[in-house]
PDB file of C-alpha atoms in Angstrom:
ATOM      1  CA  GLU J 778     201.086 106.098  88.856  1.00  0.00           C
ATOM      2  CA  ASP J 779     203.840 107.354  86.567  1.00  0.00           C
ATOM      3  CA  GLN J 780     202.668 109.905  84.036  1.00  0.00           C
ATOM      4  CA  VAL J 781     204.327 111.678  81.105  1.00  0.00           C
ATOM      5  CA  THR J 782     202.715 114.611  79.271  1.00  0.00           C
ATOM      6  CA  GLN J 783     204.283 116.213  76.226  1.00  0.00           C
ATOM      7  CA  SER J 784     203.417 119.591  74.751  1.00  0.00           C
ATOM      8  CA  PRO J 785     202.671 120.852  72.275  1.00  0.00           C
ATOM      9  CA  GLU J 786     201.185 117.903  70.378  1.00  0.00           C
ATOM     10  CA  ALA J 787     202.338 119.438  67.115  1.00  0.00           C
ATOM     11  CA  LEU J 788     204.713 122.244  66.249  1.00  0.00           C
ATOM     12  CA  ARG J 789     205.460 123.897  62.951  1.00  0.00           C
ATOM     13  CA  LEU J 790     208.635 125.967  62.632  1.00  0.00           C
ATOM     14  CA  GLN J 791     210.337 127.859  59.896  1.00  0.00           C
ATOM     15  CA  GLU J 792     213.883 126.783  59.173  1.00  0.00           C
ATOM     16  CA  GLY J 793     216.139 128.618  61.641  1.00  0.00           C
ATOM     17  CA  GLU J 794     213.318 129.366  64.106  1.00  0.00           C
ATOM     18  CA  SER J 795     214.414 128.029  67.502  1.00  0.00           C
ATOM     19  CA  SER J 796     211.888 126.569  69.949  1.00  0.00           C
ATOM     20  CA  SER J 797     211.450 124.154  72.850  1.00  0.00           C
ATOM     21  CA  LEU J 798     209.435 120.995  73.438  1.00  0.00           C
ATOM     22  CA  ASN J 799     208.148 120.226  76.913  1.00  0.00           C
ATOM     23  CA  CYS J 800     207.880 116.958  78.806  1.00  0.00           C
ATOM     24  CA  SER J 801     206.181 117.060  82.218  1.00  0.00           C
ATOM     25  CA  TYR J 802     206.401 113.959  84.342  1.00  0.00           C
ATOM     26  CA  THR J 803     205.461 112.386  87.630  1.00  0.00           C
ATOM     27  CA  VAL J 804     207.305 109.280  88.741  1.00  0.00           C
ATOM     28  CA  SER J 805     207.958 107.584  92.026  1.00  0.00           C
ATOM     29  CA  GLY J 806     211.736 107.610  92.044  1.00  0.00           C
ATOM     30  CA  LEU J 807     213.303 108.653  88.731  1.00  0.00           C
ATOM     31  CA  ARG J 808     215.966 106.361  87.351  1.00  0.00           C
ATOM     32  CA  GLY J 809     216.234 108.258  84.081  1.00  0.00           C
ATOM     33  CA  LEU J 810     214.435 110.444  81.553  1.00  0.00           C
ATOM     34  CA  PHE J 811     214.913 109.622  77.887  1.00  0.00           C
ATOM     35  CA  TRP J 812     214.402 111.488  74.631  1.00  0.00           C
ATOM     36  CA  TYR J 813     213.852 109.683  71.355  1.00  0.00           C
ATOM     37  CA  ARG J 814     213.247 110.757  67.798  1.00  0.00           C
ATOM     38  CA  GLN J 815     210.829 108.769  65.636  1.00  0.00           C
ATOM     39  CA  ASP J 816     210.535 109.115  61.867  1.00  0.00           C
ATOM     40  CA  PRO J 817     207.411 107.829  60.063  1.00  0.00           C
ATOM     41  CA  GLY J 818     207.456 104.080  59.646  1.00  0.00           C
ATOM     42  CA  LYS J 819     210.525 103.610  61.851  1.00  0.00           C
ATOM     43  CA  GLY J 820     211.297 102.688  65.405  1.00  0.00           C
ATOM     44  CA  PRO J 821     212.311 105.336  67.963  1.00  0.00           C
ATOM     45  CA  GLU J 822     215.939 106.476  67.752  1.00  0.00           C
ATOM     46  CA  PHE J 823     217.669 107.140  71.074  1.00  0.00           C
ATOM     47  CA  LEU J 824     218.838 110.740  71.620  1.00  0.00           C
ATOM     48  CA  PHE J 825     219.566 111.457  75.316  1.00  0.00           C
ATOM     49  CA  THR J 826     219.365 110.166  78.836  1.00  0.00           C
ATOM     50  CA  LEU J 827     219.094 112.590  81.785  1.00  0.00           C
ATOM     51  CA  TYR J 828     219.432 111.356  85.340  1.00  0.00           C
ATOM     52  CA  SER J 829     219.223 114.291  87.735  1.00  0.00           C
ATOM     53  CA  ALA J 830     217.810 117.800  87.971  1.00  0.00           C
ATOM     54  CA  GLY J 831     220.122 120.373  86.453  1.00  0.00           C
ATOM     55  CA  GLU J 832     221.655 117.953  83.986  1.00  0.00           C
ATOM     56  CA  GLU J 833     221.983 119.008  80.341  1.00  0.00           C
ATOM     57  CA  LYS J 834     222.951 117.040  77.223  1.00  0.00           C
ATOM     58  CA  GLU J 835     223.637 118.369  73.720  1.00  0.00           C
ATOM     59  CA  LYS J 836     223.787 116.849  70.278  1.00  0.00           C
ATOM     60  CA  GLU J 837     224.102 119.039  67.181  1.00  0.00           C
ATOM     61  CA  ARG J 838     221.086 121.400  67.232  1.00  0.00           C
ATOM     62  CA  LEU J 839     219.404 119.663  70.175  1.00  0.00           C
ATOM     63  CA  LYS J 840     219.822 120.300  73.867  1.00  0.00           C
ATOM     64  CA  ALA J 841     217.924 118.474  76.589  1.00  0.00           C
ATOM     65  CA  THR J 842     217.504 119.796  80.137  1.00  0.00           C
ATOM     66  CA  LEU J 843     215.926 118.337  83.260  1.00  0.00           C
ATOM     67  CA  THR J 844     214.227 119.693  86.384  1.00  0.00           C
ATOM     68  CA  LYS J 845     212.418 117.767  89.099  1.00  0.00           C
ATOM     69  CA  LYS J 846     209.111 118.045  87.247  1.00  0.00           C
ATOM     70  CA  GLU J 847     209.882 118.513  83.578  1.00  0.00           C
ATOM     71  CA  SER J 848     212.340 118.252  80.758  1.00  0.00           C
ATOM     72  CA  PHE J 849     212.824 120.490  77.748  1.00  0.00           C
ATOM     73  CA  LEU J 850     214.209 119.642  74.357  1.00  0.00           C
ATOM     74  CA  HIS J 851     215.566 122.852  72.866  1.00  0.00           C
ATOM     75  CA  ILE J 852     215.992 122.960  69.101  1.00  0.00           C
ATOM     76  CA  THR J 853     218.315 125.692  67.867  1.00  0.00           C
ATOM     77  CA  ALA J 854     218.108 126.878  64.267  1.00  0.00           C
ATOM     78  CA  PRO J 855     216.246 123.779  63.098  1.00  0.00           C
ATOM     79  CA  LYS J 856     216.517 122.365  59.600  1.00  0.00           C
ATOM     80  CA  PRO J 857     213.882 120.473  57.601  1.00  0.00           C
ATOM     81  CA  GLU J 858     215.706 117.203  58.399  1.00  0.00           C
ATOM     82  CA  ASP J 859     214.842 117.754  62.071  1.00  0.00           C
ATOM     83  CA  SER J 860     211.191 117.102  61.216  1.00  0.00           C
ATOM     84  CA  ALA J 861     210.055 114.044  63.208  1.00  0.00           C
ATOM     85  CA  THR J 862     208.080 113.044  66.260  1.00  0.00           C
ATOM     86  CA  TYR J 863     210.021 113.552  69.488  1.00  0.00           C
ATOM     87  CA  LEU J 864     209.200 111.177  72.319  1.00  0.00           C
ATOM     88  CA  CYS J 865     209.934 111.569  76.017  1.00  0.00           C
ATOM     89  CA  ALA J 866     209.971 108.616  78.418  1.00  0.00           C
ATOM     90  CA  VAL J 867     210.685 108.077  82.099  1.00  0.00           C
ATOM     91  CA  GLN J 868     212.050 105.038  83.851  1.00  0.00           C
ATOM     92  CA  ALA J 869     211.363 104.499  87.515  1.00  0.00           C
ATOM     93  CA  ASN J 870     213.764 102.987  90.029  1.00  0.00           C
ATOM     94  CA  SER J 871     211.299 100.123  90.473  1.00  0.00           C
ATOM     95  CA  GLY J 872     211.835  98.603  87.031  1.00  0.00           C
ATOM     96  CA  TYR J 873     213.066  98.823  83.458  1.00  0.00           C
ATOM     97  CA  ALA J 874     209.835  99.811  81.715  1.00  0.00           C
ATOM     98  CA  LEU J 875     209.917 103.045  79.759  1.00  0.00           C
ATOM     99  CA  ASN J 876     206.759 105.096  80.281  1.00  0.00           C
ATOM    100  CA  PHE J 877     206.288 107.216  77.170  1.00  0.00           C
ATOM    101  CA  GLY J 878     204.428 110.400  76.442  1.00  0.00           C
ATOM    102  CA  LYS J 879     202.427 110.722  73.231  1.00  0.00           C
ATOM    103  CA  GLY J 880     205.108 112.769  71.557  1.00  0.00           C
ATOM    104  CA  THR J 881     205.456 116.123  69.799  1.00  0.00           C
ATOM    105  CA  SER J 882     205.222 116.093  66.018  1.00  0.00           C
ATOM    106  CA  LEU J 883     207.678 118.674  64.676  1.00  0.00           C
ATOM    107  CA  LEU J 884     207.565 120.000  61.147  1.00  0.00           C
ATOM    108  CA  VAL J 885     210.311 122.345  59.962  1.00  0.00           C
ATOM    109  CA  THR J 886     209.617 124.091  56.693  1.00  0.00           C
ATOM    110  CA  PRO J 887     212.237 125.626  54.406  1.00  0.00           C
TER     111      PRO J 887
ATOM    112  CA  SER C 765     225.978 100.177  67.575  1.00  0.00           C
ATOM    113  CA  ALA C 766     223.909  97.015  67.220  1.00  0.00           C
ATOM    114  CA  VAL C 767     221.600  96.219  64.354  1.00  0.00           C
ATOM    115  CA  ILE C 768     218.100  95.217  65.436  1.00  0.00           C
ATOM    116  CA  SER C 769     215.788  93.645  62.876  1.00  0.00           C
ATOM    117  CA  GLN C 770     212.160  92.562  63.011  1.00  0.00           C
ATOM    118  CA  LYS C 771     210.178  90.218  60.807  1.00  0.00           C
ATOM    119  CA  PRO C 772     207.717  90.735  59.281  1.00  0.00           C
ATOM    120  CA  SER C 773     207.850  94.482  58.749  1.00  0.00           C
ATOM    121  CA  ARG C 774     204.111  94.516  58.191  1.00  0.00           C
ATOM    122  CA  ASP C 775     201.203  92.106  57.826  1.00  0.00           C
ATOM    123  CA  ILE C 776     197.482  92.034  57.299  1.00  0.00           C
ATOM    124  CA  CYS C 777     195.716  89.255  59.160  1.00  0.00           C
ATOM    125  CA  GLN C 778     192.204  87.915  59.610  1.00  0.00           C
ATOM    126  CA  ARG C 779     190.560  88.051  63.018  1.00  0.00           C
ATOM    127  CA  GLY C 780     190.898  84.900  65.072  1.00  0.00           C
ATOM    128  CA  THR C 781     194.305  84.017  63.667  1.00  0.00           C
ATOM    129  CA  SER C 782     197.745  84.399  65.290  1.00  0.00           C
ATOM    130  CA  LEU C 783     200.939  86.111  64.136  1.00  0.00           C
ATOM    131  CA  THR C 784     204.461  85.572  65.412  1.00  0.00           C
ATOM    132  CA  ILE C 785     206.870  88.512  65.223  1.00  0.00           C
ATOM    133  CA  GLN C 786     210.605  87.933  65.358  1.00  0.00           C
ATOM    134  CA  CYS C 787     213.278  90.227  66.778  1.00  0.00           C
ATOM    135  CA  GLN C 788     216.953  89.572  65.988  1.00  0.00           C
ATOM    136  CA  VAL C 789     219.980  91.484  67.317  1.00  0.00           C
ATOM    137  CA  ASP C 790     223.449  91.154  65.850  1.00  0.00           C
ATOM    138  CA  SER C 791     225.104  91.051  69.293  1.00  0.00           C
ATOM    139  CA  GLN C 792     224.241  89.623  72.693  1.00  0.00           C
ATOM    140  CA  VAL C 793     222.033  91.807  74.848  1.00  0.00           C
ATOM    141  CA  THR C 794     221.157  91.801  78.504  1.00  0.00           C
ATOM    142  CA  MET C 795     217.461  92.548  78.206  1.00  0.00           C
ATOM    143  CA  MET C 796     214.836  92.474  75.481  1.00  0.00           C
ATOM    144  CA  PHE C 797     211.418  94.111  75.614  1.00  0.00           C
ATOM    145  CA  TRP C 798     208.227  94.183  73.550  1.00  0.00           C
ATOM    146  CA  TYR C 799     206.160  97.370  73.163  1.00  0.00           C
ATOM    147  CA  ARG C 800     202.938  98.260  71.399  1.00  0.00           C
ATOM    148  CA  GLN C 801     202.232 101.572  69.703  1.00  0.00           C
ATOM    149  CA  GLN C 802     198.551 101.988  68.934  1.00  0.00           C
ATOM    150  CA  PRO C 803     197.372 104.761  66.612  1.00  0.00           C
ATOM    151  CA  GLY C 804     197.442 108.097  68.421  1.00  0.00           C
ATOM    152  CA  GLN C 805     198.702 106.500  71.610  1.00  0.00           C
ATOM    153  CA  SER C 806     202.036 106.326  73.347  1.00  0.00           C
ATOM    154  CA  LEU C 807     204.302 103.283  73.331  1.00  0.00           C
ATOM    155  CA  THR C 808     203.250 100.797  75.982  1.00  0.00           C
ATOM    156  CA  LEU C 809     205.389  98.011  77.364  1.00  0.00           C
ATOM    157  CA  ILE C 810     203.839  94.577  76.892  1.00  0.00           C
ATOM    158  CA  ALA C 811     206.490  92.452  78.582  1.00  0.00           C
ATOM    159  CA  THR C 812     210.140  91.879  79.324  1.00  0.00           C
ATOM    160  CA  ALA C 813     211.516  88.838  77.530  1.00  0.00           C
ATOM    161  CA  ASN C 814     213.756  86.920  79.938  1.00  0.00           C
ATOM    162  CA  GLN C 815     216.337  84.517  78.542  1.00  0.00           C
ATOM    163  CA  GLY C 816     215.728  80.996  79.788  1.00  0.00           C
ATOM    164  CA  SER C 817     212.616  81.812  81.780  1.00  0.00           C
ATOM    165  CA  GLU C 818     209.071  83.061  81.361  1.00  0.00           C
ATOM    166  CA  ALA C 819     208.472  86.637  80.258  1.00  0.00           C
ATOM    167  CA  THR C 820     207.395  89.258  82.768  1.00  0.00           C
ATOM    168  CA  TYR C 821     204.129  90.869  81.696  1.00  0.00           C
ATOM    169  CA  GLU C 822     202.870  94.366  82.481  1.00  0.00           C
ATOM    170  CA  SER C 823     199.451  95.040  83.897  1.00  0.00           C
ATOM    171  CA  GLY C 824     196.779  94.475  81.272  1.00  0.00           C
ATOM    172  CA  PHE C 825     198.799  91.984  79.188  1.00  0.00           C
ATOM    173  CA  VAL C 826     198.618  88.209  79.616  1.00  0.00           C
ATOM    174  CA  ILE C 827     200.672  85.297  78.405  1.00  0.00           C
ATOM    175  CA  ASP C 828     197.761  83.564  76.676  1.00  0.00           C
ATOM    176  CA  LYS C 829     197.266  86.570  74.413  1.00  0.00           C
ATOM    177  CA  PHE C 830     200.928  87.524  73.942  1.00  0.00           C
ATOM    178  CA  PRO C 831     203.169  84.492  74.392  1.00  0.00           C
ATOM    179  CA  ILE C 832     206.837  85.380  74.223  1.00  0.00           C
ATOM    180  CA  SER C 833     209.922  83.277  73.703  1.00  0.00           C
ATOM    181  CA  ARG C 834     213.585  84.134  74.203  1.00  0.00           C
ATOM    182  CA  PRO C 835     215.703  81.097  73.423  1.00  0.00           C
ATOM    183  CA  ASN C 836     219.067  82.938  73.485  1.00  0.00           C
ATOM    184  CA  LEU C 837     220.699  86.332  74.036  1.00  0.00           C
ATOM    185  CA  THR C 838     220.094  87.627  70.487  1.00  0.00           C
ATOM    186  CA  PHE C 839     216.579  86.493  69.566  1.00  0.00           C
ATOM    187  CA  SER C 840     213.017  86.797  70.780  1.00  0.00           C
ATOM    188  CA  THR C 841     209.514  86.253  69.398  1.00  0.00           C
ATOM    189  CA  LEU C 842     206.158  87.774  70.292  1.00  0.00           C
ATOM    190  CA  THR C 843     202.958  86.046  69.222  1.00  0.00           C
ATOM    191  CA  VAL C 844     199.699  87.951  68.990  1.00  0.00           C
ATOM    192  CA  SER C 845     197.036  85.289  69.492  1.00  0.00           C
ATOM    193  CA  ASN C 846     193.386  85.101  68.503  1.00  0.00           C
ATOM    194  CA  MET C 847     193.595  88.531  66.935  1.00  0.00           C
ATOM    195  CA  SER C 848     190.835  91.114  66.772  1.00  0.00           C
ATOM    196  CA  PRO C 849     190.817  94.502  65.020  1.00  0.00           C
ATOM    197  CA  GLU C 850     191.755  96.104  68.366  1.00  0.00           C
ATOM    198  CA  ASP C 851     195.159  94.399  68.045  1.00  0.00           C
ATOM    199  CA  SER C 852     195.964  96.497  64.991  1.00  0.00           C
ATOM    200  CA  SER C 853     199.075  98.327  66.062  1.00  0.00           C
ATOM    201  CA  ILE C 854     202.806  98.685  65.609  1.00  0.00           C
ATOM    202  CA  TYR C 855     204.755  96.165  67.666  1.00  0.00           C
ATOM    203  CA  LEU C 856     208.335  97.071  68.578  1.00  0.00           C
ATOM    204  CA  CYS C 857     211.110  95.178  70.260  1.00  0.00           C
ATOM    205  CA  SER C 858     213.786  97.011  72.195  1.00  0.00           C
ATOM    206  CA  VAL C 859     217.073  95.900  73.732  1.00  0.00           C
ATOM    207  CA  ALA C 860     219.354  97.039  76.508  1.00  0.00           C
ATOM    208  CA  PHE C 861     223.071  96.275  76.666  1.00  0.00           C
ATOM    209  CA  GLY C 862     223.519  96.687  80.400  1.00  0.00           C
ATOM    210  CA  GLY C 863     222.767 100.375  80.715  1.00  0.00           C
ATOM    211  CA  ASN C 864     219.367 102.006  81.172  1.00  0.00           C
ATOM    212  CA  GLU C 865     219.005 103.055  77.552  1.00  0.00           C
ATOM    213  CA  GLN C 866     216.819 100.975  75.275  1.00  0.00           C
ATOM    214  CA  PHE C 867     217.315 100.716  71.528  1.00  0.00           C
ATOM    215  CA  PHE C 868     214.401  99.929  69.278  1.00  0.00           C
ATOM    216  CA  GLY C 869     213.865  97.792  66.236  1.00  0.00           C
ATOM    217  CA  PRO C 870     212.073  99.132  63.160  1.00  0.00           C
ATOM    218  CA  GLY C 871     208.688  97.782  64.230  1.00  0.00           C
ATOM    219  CA  THR C 872     206.052  95.478  62.778  1.00  0.00           C
ATOM    220  CA  ARG C 873     202.875  97.130  61.522  1.00  0.00           C
ATOM    221  CA  LEU C 874     199.937  94.780  62.059  1.00  0.00           C
ATOM    222  CA  THR C 875     196.480  95.274  60.600  1.00  0.00           C
ATOM    223  CA  VAL C 876     193.699  92.899  61.655  1.00  0.00           C
ATOM    224  CA  LEU C 877     190.587  92.732  59.482  1.00  0.00           C
TER     225      LEU C 877
END
């Protein structure tokens, strides 16, 4: 059974304090691993897709990396506007369903 | 990028009643999906809405409880039938344009009393 575990559940950072969020996964045949950002009261906003181990994607202060067992979302010099819940999901070759983790709630304080 | 809207944005319903949630996209999409996000839980796929045919349901979800329609390539509805407080959740539609990425609507927050 596909499984996605995100850690930590919650993270509090000072503005400018870089850190990483972890997404560990097990899937029978990975089609893709996805990162989303979700603000309170809104739907998830797509950030990145990673397809194979060693792949990296960057967008502003965010960089996502992928290994065969986990993915990291690195946040460099975060700002308060980066505060949100970050969701990781995997998609297996067998279908189109996204299997989500519970997310990491990030709070960046000035 | 496409605009995805859902109606209603939120509702409070009595147990035993049904609610139909609409999802509208401003361009044609290949695939549409319905997810549920229960408090403290991860998003869970309910079903894939297939245009012109019956929806494909995930394990644990049945058509009698969550009937779905998809009359065209830009619109779908999800009905939550015979509701109980356990159905209180956020319901989200998502769409795919031919790639693997899915893009989500704003969600419908449902409270069942």
